[in-house]
Amino acid sequence: MVHLTEGVLFHDGVEVTAEVVKWNFDFIMEHNFTRMSNVWQILSREKPTEIIDKYTLRFHVAEPYVPFPRNTLGTAYIYPQHIWEPIAADPDFDWFTYVPSDDEQIGCGPYKFVAYVPNAWYKFEAFDDYWHGRPYLDEVVRPIITSGDAELLAVKRGEVDIFTGFLASEAIPGLLREEGIGLYLYNNPYMYHWGMNTAMWPFSVKEFRYALAHAIDKQDIVDTLLLGYGLPG
């Protein structure tokens, strides 16, 4: 059961309701978008969503899934139904090639779309009616930089104000010595995957996998590979 915050508005003033959320998730289930596999692989095919009232809906899953709030609800985008439903109803509509107009590029977040220059930047401005309060910054310009290294270099040169991409642990000591650069460290759940074919012996033996899990020194991995920047799970 999911209860929506009342009064959440899209950038054109239309309210986000249970009907809107249901339409978004049902649309994902219908089209099986690759990037939304955490939705269509988890929700029930027969009845993925159910509206309880204007601000409440129930999600039906195919089987129990512990990280449902983060991995399923947290990875789906909520598009304005009143804009996209008639567009998507066109039999010639192609979701992957369609280029929306400026008026169609709206959401319900703290910043609303202003302008876009291909291969250069996006510009957003503060949304006065954001449900959680008007954001502090009046506008945000997001440059299009194709690699993490280039983005980090732009920070060092003072060309951008913030870098939020993946940062290799070995880069941290050097950044701490840079004048004019602040570094904020925080704990973020992350997993380094060690895959194994559980259909083959000895990986097919559950007790063997338990033994591997207990034999691994997770703190040593954090200290050696991450230079101490992390907490073992």
Short mmCIF file of C-alpha atoms in Angstrom, two decimals:
data_model
loop_
_atom_site.label_atom_id
_atom_site.label_comp_id
_atom_site.label_asym_id
_atom_site.label_seq_id
_atom_site.Cartn_x
_atom_site.Cartn_y
_atom_site.Cartn_z
CA MET A 1 0.00 0.00 0.00
CA VAL A 2 1.38 3.40 -1.00
CA HIS A 3 0.00 6.68 0.34
CA LEU A 4 0.76 9.73 -1.79
CA THR A 5 1.41 13.19 -0.39
CA GLU A 6 -1.57 15.41 -1.11
CA GLY A 7 -1.03 18.58 -3.09
CA VAL A 8 1.96 17.42 -5.15
CA LEU A 9 1.81 19.31 -8.43
CA PHE A 10 3.30 18.90 -11.85
CA HIS A 11 5.02 22.00 -13.15
CA ASP A 12 1.88 23.03 -15.06
CA GLY A 13 -0.26 22.90 -11.90
CA VAL A 14 -1.96 19.51 -12.43
CA GLU A 15 -2.01 17.36 -9.27
CA VAL A 16 -0.27 14.01 -8.93
CA THR A 17 -2.89 11.46 -7.85
CA ALA A 18 -3.18 7.70 -7.51
CA GLU A 19 -4.69 7.56 -11.00
CA VAL A 20 -1.59 9.23 -12.45
CA VAL A 21 0.78 6.87 -10.63
CA LYS A 22 -1.26 3.83 -11.67
CA TRP A 23 -1.19 4.92 -15.32
CA ASN A 24 2.60 5.26 -15.22
CA PHE A 25 3.22 1.82 -13.75
CA ASP A 26 0.63 0.15 -15.97
CA PHE A 27 2.26 1.78 -18.99
CA ILE A 28 5.65 0.38 -17.97
CA MET A 29 4.13 -3.09 -17.54
CA GLU A 30 2.57 -2.89 -20.99
CA HIS A 31 5.77 -1.92 -22.81
CA ASN A 32 8.49 -3.76 -20.82
CA PHE A 33 11.04 -0.96 -20.98
CA THR A 34 14.51 -2.39 -20.43
CA ARG A 35 15.55 0.30 -17.95
CA MET A 36 12.40 -0.39 -15.92
CA SER A 37 13.00 -4.12 -15.44
CA ASN A 38 12.72 -3.66 -11.67
CA VAL A 39 9.08 -2.81 -12.33
CA TRP A 40 7.83 -5.27 -14.93
CA GLN A 41 9.80 -8.20 -13.53
CA ILE A 42 8.44 -7.63 -10.02
CA LEU A 43 4.82 -6.52 -10.33
CA SER A 44 2.02 -8.97 -11.03
CA ARG A 45 1.08 -9.24 -14.70
CA GLU A 46 -2.58 -9.88 -13.95
CA LYS A 47 -3.15 -6.85 -11.73
CA PRO A 48 -0.05 -4.74 -11.07
CA THR A 49 -1.79 -1.77 -9.45
CA GLU A 50 -5.07 -1.00 -7.74
CA ILE A 51 -6.49 2.40 -6.78
CA ILE A 52 -7.86 2.57 -3.22
CA ASP A 53 -8.69 6.28 -3.17
CA LYS A 54 -7.46 9.52 -4.71
CA TYR A 55 -4.13 9.39 -2.88
CA THR A 56 -3.72 5.69 -2.13
CA LEU A 57 -2.95 2.69 -4.30
CA ARG A 58 -1.92 -0.88 -3.79
CA PHE A 59 0.85 -2.63 -5.72
CA HIS A 60 0.59 -6.36 -6.37
CA VAL A 61 3.89 -8.22 -6.73
CA ALA A 62 4.44 -11.57 -8.37
CA GLU A 63 6.31 -12.76 -5.27
CA PRO A 64 7.73 -11.19 -2.09
CA TYR A 65 10.50 -8.69 -2.90
CA VAL A 66 12.24 -7.01 0.05
CA PRO A 67 13.88 -4.06 -1.80
CA PHE A 68 10.57 -3.15 -3.49
CA PRO A 69 10.38 0.44 -2.13
CA ARG A 70 13.89 1.35 -3.28
CA ASN A 71 14.41 -0.79 -6.39
CA THR A 72 10.91 -0.70 -7.86
CA LEU A 73 9.16 2.42 -6.63
CA GLY A 74 12.41 4.34 -6.53
CA THR A 75 13.44 3.65 -10.13
CA ALA A 76 10.21 4.56 -11.92
CA TYR A 77 9.62 8.06 -13.27
CA ILE A 78 6.19 9.65 -12.86
CA TYR A 79 5.17 11.34 -16.09
CA PRO A 80 2.15 13.66 -16.43
CA GLN A 81 -0.64 11.40 -17.61
CA HIS A 82 -2.66 14.29 -19.07
CA ILE A 83 0.19 15.01 -21.49
CA TRP A 84 1.58 11.60 -22.36
CA GLU A 85 -1.53 9.42 -22.48
CA PRO A 86 -2.90 11.03 -25.67
CA ILE A 87 0.57 11.12 -27.24
CA ALA A 88 1.24 7.46 -26.50
CA ALA A 89 -2.20 6.51 -27.86
CA ASP A 90 -1.04 7.40 -31.38
CA PRO A 91 -0.45 4.08 -33.20
CA ASP A 92 2.64 5.56 -34.87
CA PHE A 93 4.11 6.75 -31.57
CA ASP A 94 7.69 5.61 -30.92
CA TRP A 95 8.76 6.14 -27.31
CA PHE A 96 12.44 5.84 -28.16
CA THR A 97 12.61 8.38 -31.00
CA TYR A 98 9.96 10.90 -29.98
CA VAL A 99 11.37 14.36 -29.19
CA PRO A 100 9.08 16.19 -26.74
CA SER A 101 8.39 19.89 -27.00
CA ASP A 102 9.42 22.23 -24.19
CA ASP A 103 5.83 22.29 -22.87
CA GLU A 104 5.81 18.48 -22.63
CA GLN A 105 9.00 18.28 -20.58
CA ILE A 106 7.48 18.67 -17.14
CA GLY A 107 7.67 16.70 -13.93
CA CYS A 108 6.86 17.25 -10.26
CA GLY A 109 10.36 17.80 -8.87
CA PRO A 110 11.95 20.87 -7.26
CA TYR A 111 13.18 22.28 -10.57
CA LYS A 112 11.34 22.79 -13.85
CA PHE A 113 12.73 22.64 -17.35
CA VAL A 114 13.74 25.91 -19.03
CA ALA A 115 15.97 25.16 -22.01
CA TYR A 116 18.18 22.54 -23.63
CA VAL A 117 21.11 22.95 -26.03
CA PRO A 118 21.98 19.59 -27.67
CA ASN A 119 25.35 18.21 -26.57
CA ALA A 120 25.91 21.28 -24.38
CA TRP A 121 23.64 21.78 -21.36
CA TYR A 122 20.21 21.65 -19.70
CA LYS A 123 18.83 24.57 -17.72
CA PHE A 124 16.27 24.38 -14.91
CA GLU A 125 14.69 26.94 -12.59
CA ALA A 126 13.21 26.60 -9.11
CA PHE A 127 9.59 25.42 -8.92
CA ASP A 128 7.79 27.76 -6.52
CA ASP A 129 4.99 25.27 -5.78
CA TYR A 130 7.21 22.27 -5.03
CA TRP A 131 5.48 20.20 -2.35
CA HIS A 132 8.54 20.12 -0.07
CA GLY A 133 9.17 23.86 -0.28
CA ARG A 134 10.86 26.05 -2.85
CA PRO A 135 14.48 24.93 -3.41
CA TYR A 136 17.32 27.16 -2.26
CA LEU A 137 18.97 27.66 -5.67
CA ASP A 138 17.10 29.79 -8.18
CA GLU A 139 18.41 27.88 -11.19
CA VAL A 140 20.56 24.91 -12.11
CA VAL A 141 22.54 24.46 -15.32
CA ARG A 142 23.58 20.88 -16.00
CA PRO A 143 26.40 20.63 -18.55
CA ILE A 144 26.58 17.52 -20.70
CA ILE A 145 29.95 15.91 -19.97
CA THR A 146 30.54 12.46 -21.38
CA SER A 147 32.94 10.97 -18.83
CA GLY A 148 33.57 11.04 -15.11
CA ASP A 149 37.21 12.02 -15.60
CA ALA A 150 36.21 15.01 -17.73
CA GLU A 151 33.62 16.05 -15.16
CA LEU A 152 36.14 15.83 -12.34
CA LEU A 153 38.59 17.92 -14.37
CA ALA A 154 35.87 20.52 -14.89
CA VAL A 155 35.45 20.75 -11.11
CA LYS A 156 39.18 21.30 -10.62
CA ARG A 157 39.15 24.05 -13.25
CA GLY A 158 36.19 25.75 -11.61
CA GLU A 159 33.97 25.20 -14.66
CA VAL A 160 31.28 23.40 -12.64
CA ASP A 161 30.22 23.75 -9.01
CA ILE A 162 29.48 20.16 -8.08
CA PHE A 163 30.39 16.63 -9.11
CA THR A 164 28.06 13.81 -8.10
CA GLY A 165 29.33 10.97 -10.28
CA PHE A 166 31.27 7.87 -9.27
CA LEU A 167 34.57 8.82 -7.65
CA ALA A 168 37.40 6.29 -7.46
CA SER A 169 38.84 5.95 -3.96
CA GLU A 170 42.38 6.68 -5.16
CA ALA A 171 41.24 10.13 -6.32
CA ILE A 172 40.09 11.21 -2.85
CA PRO A 173 43.49 11.99 -1.22
CA GLY A 174 44.42 14.29 -4.10
CA LEU A 175 41.11 16.12 -3.95
CA LEU A 176 41.49 16.68 -0.22
CA ARG A 177 44.68 18.60 -0.99
CA GLU A 178 43.03 20.79 -3.65
CA GLU A 179 42.32 24.35 -2.57
CA GLY A 180 38.78 25.57 -3.13
CA ILE A 181 37.28 22.07 -3.39
CA GLY A 182 35.09 20.64 -0.65
CA LEU A 183 34.57 16.90 -0.38
CA TYR A 184 31.46 15.46 1.24
CA LEU A 185 31.70 11.81 2.25
CA TYR A 186 28.55 9.84 3.00
CA ASN A 187 27.47 6.23 3.25
CA ASN A 188 25.56 5.00 0.21
CA PRO A 189 24.39 1.37 -0.11
CA TYR A 190 26.44 -0.16 -2.92
CA MET A 191 27.26 -3.71 -3.92
CA TYR A 192 30.28 -5.13 -5.69
CA HIS A 193 28.92 -8.27 -7.32
CA TRP A 194 30.80 -11.55 -7.27
CA GLY A 195 28.92 -13.77 -9.67
CA MET A 196 29.13 -17.55 -9.71
CA ASN A 197 27.36 -20.30 -11.59
CA THR A 198 25.24 -21.89 -8.86
CA ALA A 199 24.30 -24.72 -11.21
CA MET A 200 27.88 -26.06 -11.10
CA TRP A 201 29.66 -27.82 -8.25
CA PRO A 202 30.86 -26.68 -5.74
CA PHE A 203 28.95 -23.41 -6.12
CA SER A 204 25.73 -25.43 -6.27
CA VAL A 205 26.24 -26.42 -2.64
CA LYS A 206 24.61 -23.89 -0.33
CA GLU A 207 26.94 -24.66 2.55
CA PHE A 208 29.94 -23.98 0.30
CA ARG A 209 28.57 -20.56 -0.57
CA TYR A 210 28.03 -19.88 3.12
CA ALA A 211 31.65 -20.85 3.76
CA LEU A 212 32.85 -18.43 1.07
CA ALA A 213 30.79 -15.63 2.58
CA HIS A 214 32.26 -16.24 6.04
CA ALA A 215 35.82 -16.70 4.75
CA ILE A 216 35.99 -13.34 2.98
CA ASP A 217 37.56 -10.53 4.99
CA LYS A 218 35.23 -7.70 3.99
CA GLN A 219 37.09 -5.11 6.05
CA ASP A 220 40.31 -5.98 4.21
CA ILE A 221 38.54 -5.36 0.89
CA VAL A 222 37.39 -1.94 2.12
CA ASP A 223 40.88 -1.08 3.40
CA THR A 224 42.76 -2.36 0.33
CA LEU A 225 40.53 -1.61 -2.64
CA LEU A 226 38.59 1.36 -1.27
CA LEU A 227 41.45 2.81 0.80
CA GLY A 228 39.22 2.70 3.86
CA TYR A 229 36.42 4.78 2.32
CA GLY A 230 33.51 2.48 3.04
CA LEU A 231 31.81 0.21 5.52
CA PRO A 232 31.61 -3.57 5.05
CA GLY A 233 28.08 -4.91 4.67
#
